[in-house]
Amino acid sequence: QALKGAKRTVGVRPTQVDAVSIDNLKEMVRGLDTDIRGVRNRALLTLGFAGAFRRSEIVAIDMEDITKTDAGYIVLLRRSKTDQEGAGREVGIPYGGILDTCPVRSLNTWLDLRKMFDEDGTGPLICGVSPKGDIILPNHRLNARTVARTVATAAHSVGLTGHYAGHSLRAGLVTAAAKAGKPAHVIQNQTGHKSIDMIMRYIRREAIFEENAATGIGL
């Protein structure tokens, strides 16, 4: 009874972050510096968006978890929020049609730099950078909060207002895919959602005005 009363008082609607749109992503990556940290953050943003990765998934990806193919990269997620037993799943990261937001080219540029500081090619894929931004720290794994700050900083630095965090990239991919008419099961394959209900929530939100009972009735 106490829990039910708290829900009635506080509400059960979860706090939602703003989704990063494709146009937002273009602004964000173009607003990054051209130094090592900027190259790293561009790879983080575009990879996180294209893979619809959770922030915990981004920081958990190791160098040996990525495979380069003619079509792009295959990323192995060894464990995730909905895969606590570590069955793992593979996510395809395809080439983009625009240079600035292409996750494959962004990752290629980052890996070329990273190899200069780590000949063994091991450790976290998206790793730390020194405070001055001139040295890559290949064995320094980022934490999820750093991903959230990176997204928020990149968004606010180009004048975007709202609540942006790590989940904004994941929400952005789902929203953009729904807007492009991608079927729910195709989106689900990329995001790894166990239930299609969450995907349908994004799709319904995107179509909130297109499929609206009050639209086109003569008002």
CSV table of C-alpha atoms in Angstrom, one decimal:
chain,number,residue,atom,x,y,z
A,1,GLN,CA,0.0,0.0,0.0
A,2,ALA,CA,2.9,2.4,0.8
A,3,LEU,CA,4.5,1.7,-2.6
A,4,LYS,CA,1.2,2.3,-4.4
A,5,GLY,CA,0.7,5.5,-2.5
A,6,ALA,CA,4.2,6.7,-3.4
A,7,LYS,CA,3.6,5.9,-7.1
A,8,ARG,CA,0.4,7.9,-7.0
A,9,THR,CA,2.2,10.8,-5.3
A,10,VAL,CA,5.4,10.9,-7.3
A,11,GLY,CA,4.2,9.3,-10.6
A,12,VAL,CA,5.6,6.3,-12.5
A,13,ARG,CA,6.6,8.1,-15.7
A,14,PRO,CA,10.4,7.7,-16.0
A,15,THR,CA,12.7,10.7,-16.5
A,16,GLN,CA,13.5,10.8,-20.2
A,17,VAL,CA,16.5,12.3,-21.9
A,18,ASP,CA,16.2,14.1,-25.2
A,19,ALA,CA,17.0,12.0,-28.3
A,20,VAL,CA,19.9,13.1,-30.5
A,21,SER,CA,18.6,13.6,-34.0
A,22,ILE,CA,20.7,13.1,-37.1
A,23,ASP,CA,20.9,16.8,-37.5
A,24,ASN,CA,21.9,17.2,-33.9
A,25,LEU,CA,24.6,14.6,-34.4
A,26,LYS,CA,26.0,16.4,-37.4
A,27,GLU,CA,26.2,19.6,-35.4
A,28,MET,CA,27.8,17.9,-32.4
A,29,VAL,CA,30.6,16.1,-34.3
A,30,ARG,CA,31.3,19.2,-36.4
A,31,GLY,CA,31.6,21.2,-33.2
A,32,LEU,CA,34.3,18.9,-31.8
A,33,ASP,CA,38.0,20.0,-31.7
A,34,THR,CA,40.4,18.3,-34.1
A,35,ASP,CA,42.8,17.1,-31.4
A,36,ILE,CA,43.1,13.6,-30.0
A,37,ARG,CA,40.2,14.0,-27.6
A,38,GLY,CA,38.0,15.4,-30.4
A,39,VAL,CA,38.8,12.4,-32.6
A,40,ARG,CA,38.0,10.0,-29.7
A,41,ASN,CA,34.7,11.7,-29.0
A,42,ARG,CA,33.7,11.7,-32.6
A,43,ALA,CA,34.2,7.9,-32.7
A,44,LEU,CA,32.3,7.6,-29.4
A,45,LEU,CA,29.3,9.7,-30.6
A,46,THR,CA,28.9,8.1,-34.0
A,47,LEU,CA,29.6,4.5,-32.8
A,48,GLY,CA,27.2,4.9,-29.9
A,49,PHE,CA,24.5,6.3,-32.2
A,50,ALA,CA,24.8,3.8,-35.0
A,51,GLY,CA,25.0,0.8,-32.6
A,52,ALA,CA,22.2,2.2,-30.3
A,53,PHE,CA,24.6,1.3,-27.5
A,54,ARG,CA,24.0,1.9,-23.8
A,55,ARG,CA,26.7,3.9,-22.2
A,56,SER,CA,27.8,0.9,-20.2
A,57,GLU,CA,28.1,-1.1,-23.5
A,58,ILE,CA,30.3,1.6,-25.1
A,59,VAL,CA,32.8,1.6,-22.3
A,60,ALA,CA,32.9,-2.3,-22.2
A,61,ILE,CA,33.9,-2.8,-25.8
A,62,ASP,CA,37.5,-4.0,-26.1
A,63,MET,CA,39.7,-3.9,-29.1
A,64,GLU,CA,39.3,-7.7,-29.7
A,65,ASP,CA,35.5,-7.2,-29.8
A,66,ILE,CA,35.6,-5.5,-33.1
A,67,THR,CA,35.9,-7.1,-36.6
A,68,LYS,CA,36.5,-5.1,-39.7
A,69,THR,CA,34.6,-6.2,-42.8
A,70,ASP,CA,33.9,-4.7,-46.3
A,71,ALA,CA,30.5,-3.5,-45.1
A,72,GLY,CA,31.7,-2.0,-41.8
A,73,TYR,CA,32.5,-3.2,-38.3
A,74,ILE,CA,31.0,-6.1,-36.4
A,75,VAL,CA,31.0,-5.3,-32.6
A,76,LEU,CA,30.6,-8.1,-30.1
A,77,LEU,CA,28.8,-7.1,-27.0
A,78,ARG,CA,29.9,-9.7,-24.4
A,79,ARG,CA,27.4,-8.6,-21.8
A,80,SER,CA,24.6,-6.0,-21.4
A,81,LYS,CA,21.8,-4.9,-19.2
A,82,THR,CA,19.5,-7.5,-20.8
A,83,ASP,CA,22.2,-10.2,-21.1
A,84,GLN,CA,23.5,-10.7,-17.5
A,85,GLU,CA,24.6,-14.2,-18.3
A,86,GLY,CA,27.0,-13.1,-21.0
A,87,ALA,CA,25.6,-14.9,-24.0
A,88,GLY,CA,26.7,-12.0,-26.1
A,89,ARG,CA,25.4,-10.6,-29.4
A,90,GLU,CA,26.9,-9.0,-32.5
A,91,VAL,CA,25.9,-5.6,-33.8
A,92,GLY,CA,26.7,-4.4,-37.3
A,93,ILE,CA,28.0,-0.9,-37.7
A,94,PRO,CA,27.6,0.1,-41.4
A,95,TYR,CA,29.2,2.9,-43.4
A,96,GLY,CA,27.4,6.2,-43.3
A,97,GLY,CA,26.7,8.3,-46.4
A,98,ILE,CA,28.1,11.5,-44.8
A,99,LEU,CA,31.8,11.8,-43.9
A,100,ASP,CA,31.3,13.7,-40.6
A,101,THR,CA,28.8,11.2,-39.1
A,102,CYS,CA,30.1,8.0,-40.6
A,103,PRO,CA,30.8,5.7,-37.7
A,104,VAL,CA,33.1,3.5,-39.7
A,105,ARG,CA,35.4,6.3,-40.9
A,106,SER,CA,35.3,8.0,-37.5
A,107,LEU,CA,36.4,4.7,-35.9
A,108,ASN,CA,39.1,4.2,-38.5
A,109,THR,CA,40.6,7.6,-37.7
A,110,TRP,CA,40.5,6.9,-34.0
A,111,LEU,CA,42.1,3.5,-34.4
A,112,ASP,CA,44.9,4.9,-36.5
A,113,LEU,CA,45.7,7.4,-33.7
A,114,ARG,CA,45.3,4.8,-31.0
A,115,LYS,CA,47.8,2.4,-32.6
A,116,MET,CA,50.5,5.1,-32.2
A,117,PHE,CA,50.2,4.7,-28.5
A,118,ASP,CA,49.4,0.9,-28.2
A,119,GLU,CA,51.2,-1.4,-30.6
A,120,ASP,CA,49.6,-4.5,-28.9
A,121,GLY,CA,46.1,-3.3,-29.8
A,122,THR,CA,44.5,-4.5,-26.6
A,123,GLY,CA,42.4,-2.9,-23.9
A,124,PRO,CA,39.2,-0.8,-24.2
A,125,LEU,CA,38.2,0.5,-27.7
A,126,ILE,CA,37.2,3.9,-26.5
A,127,CYS,CA,39.9,4.6,-23.9
A,128,GLY,CA,41.1,7.6,-21.9
A,129,VAL,CA,43.1,10.6,-23.1
A,130,SER,CA,45.5,12.6,-21.0
A,131,PRO,CA,44.3,15.9,-19.4
A,132,LYS,CA,46.2,17.9,-22.0
A,133,GLY,CA,44.6,15.9,-24.8
A,134,ASP,CA,47.9,14.9,-26.4
A,135,ILE,CA,48.4,11.3,-25.2
A,136,ILE,CA,46.1,8.3,-25.5
A,137,LEU,CA,45.9,6.1,-22.5
A,138,PRO,CA,45.1,2.7,-24.0
A,139,ASN,CA,44.6,0.9,-20.7
A,140,HIS,CA,42.4,3.5,-19.1
A,141,ARG,CA,38.7,2.4,-19.4
A,142,LEU,CA,36.2,5.2,-19.3
A,143,ASN,CA,33.2,4.9,-17.0
A,144,ALA,CA,29.6,5.4,-18.0
A,145,ARG,CA,29.4,8.9,-16.4
A,146,THR,CA,32.2,10.1,-18.8
A,147,VAL,CA,30.1,9.0,-21.8
A,148,ALA,CA,27.1,10.9,-20.4
A,149,ARG,CA,29.2,14.0,-19.9
A,150,THR,CA,30.7,13.7,-23.4
A,151,VAL,CA,27.3,13.6,-25.0
A,152,ALA,CA,25.9,16.5,-22.8
A,153,THR,CA,29.0,18.7,-23.4
A,154,ALA,CA,29.0,18.1,-27.2
A,155,ALA,CA,25.3,18.9,-27.3
A,156,HIS,CA,25.4,22.0,-25.2
A,157,SER,CA,28.6,23.4,-26.9
A,158,VAL,CA,26.7,23.7,-30.1
A,159,GLY,CA,23.7,25.4,-28.5
A,160,LEU,CA,21.3,22.5,-28.1
A,161,THR,CA,19.0,22.9,-25.1
A,162,GLY,CA,17.4,20.1,-23.2
A,163,HIS,CA,18.5,17.0,-21.2
A,164,TYR,CA,21.2,15.1,-23.1
A,165,ALA,CA,23.1,12.2,-21.7
A,166,GLY,CA,24.4,8.8,-22.7
A,167,HIS,CA,21.0,7.3,-23.5
A,168,SER,CA,20.4,10.2,-26.0
A,169,LEU,CA,22.4,8.4,-28.6
A,170,ARG,CA,20.5,5.1,-28.2
A,171,ALA,CA,17.1,7.0,-28.2
A,172,GLY,CA,18.3,9.0,-31.2
A,173,LEU,CA,19.0,5.9,-33.4
A,174,VAL,CA,15.6,4.3,-32.5
A,175,THR,CA,13.8,7.6,-33.2
A,176,ALA,CA,15.7,8.2,-36.5
A,177,ALA,CA,15.1,4.6,-37.6
A,178,ALA,CA,11.4,4.8,-36.8
A,179,LYS,CA,11.1,8.1,-38.7
A,180,ALA,CA,12.8,6.4,-41.7
A,181,GLY,CA,10.2,3.7,-41.7
A,182,LYS,CA,12.4,0.8,-40.4
A,183,PRO,CA,10.2,-2.1,-39.1
A,184,ALA,CA,10.1,-2.6,-35.4
A,185,HIS,CA,11.9,-5.9,-35.5
A,186,VAL,CA,14.8,-4.4,-37.5
A,187,ILE,CA,15.2,-1.7,-34.9
A,188,GLN,CA,15.0,-4.3,-32.2
A,189,ASN,CA,17.8,-6.3,-33.8
A,190,GLN,CA,20.1,-3.3,-33.5
A,191,THR,CA,19.1,-2.2,-30.0
A,192,GLY,CA,18.9,-5.7,-28.4
A,193,HIS,CA,15.6,-4.9,-26.6
A,194,LYS,CA,14.1,-8.1,-25.3
A,195,SER,CA,10.6,-6.7,-25.7
A,196,ILE,CA,9.3,-4.9,-28.7
A,197,ASP,CA,7.1,-2.7,-26.5
A,198,MET,CA,9.8,-0.1,-25.9
A,199,ILE,CA,10.5,0.1,-29.7
A,200,MET,CA,6.8,0.7,-30.3
A,201,ARG,CA,6.8,3.5,-27.7
A,202,TYR,CA,9.4,5.3,-29.8
A,203,ILE,CA,7.5,4.6,-33.0
A,204,ARG,CA,4.3,5.9,-31.5
A,205,ARG,CA,6.0,9.0,-30.3
A,206,GLU,CA,7.5,9.7,-33.8
A,207,ALA,CA,4.0,9.3,-35.4
A,208,ILE,CA,2.2,11.2,-32.7
A,209,PHE,CA,1.1,13.9,-35.2
A,210,GLU,CA,1.1,11.8,-38.4
A,211,GLU,CA,-1.3,9.3,-37.0
A,212,ASN,CA,-3.4,11.6,-34.9
A,213,ALA,CA,-7.2,11.5,-34.6
A,214,ALA,CA,-7.3,15.3,-34.5
A,215,THR,CA,-5.4,15.7,-37.7
A,216,GLY,CA,-7.1,16.3,-41.0
A,217,ILE,CA,-10.6,16.5,-39.6
A,218,GLY,CA,-11.3,20.1,-40.5
A,219,LEU,CA,-10.2,21.9,-37.4
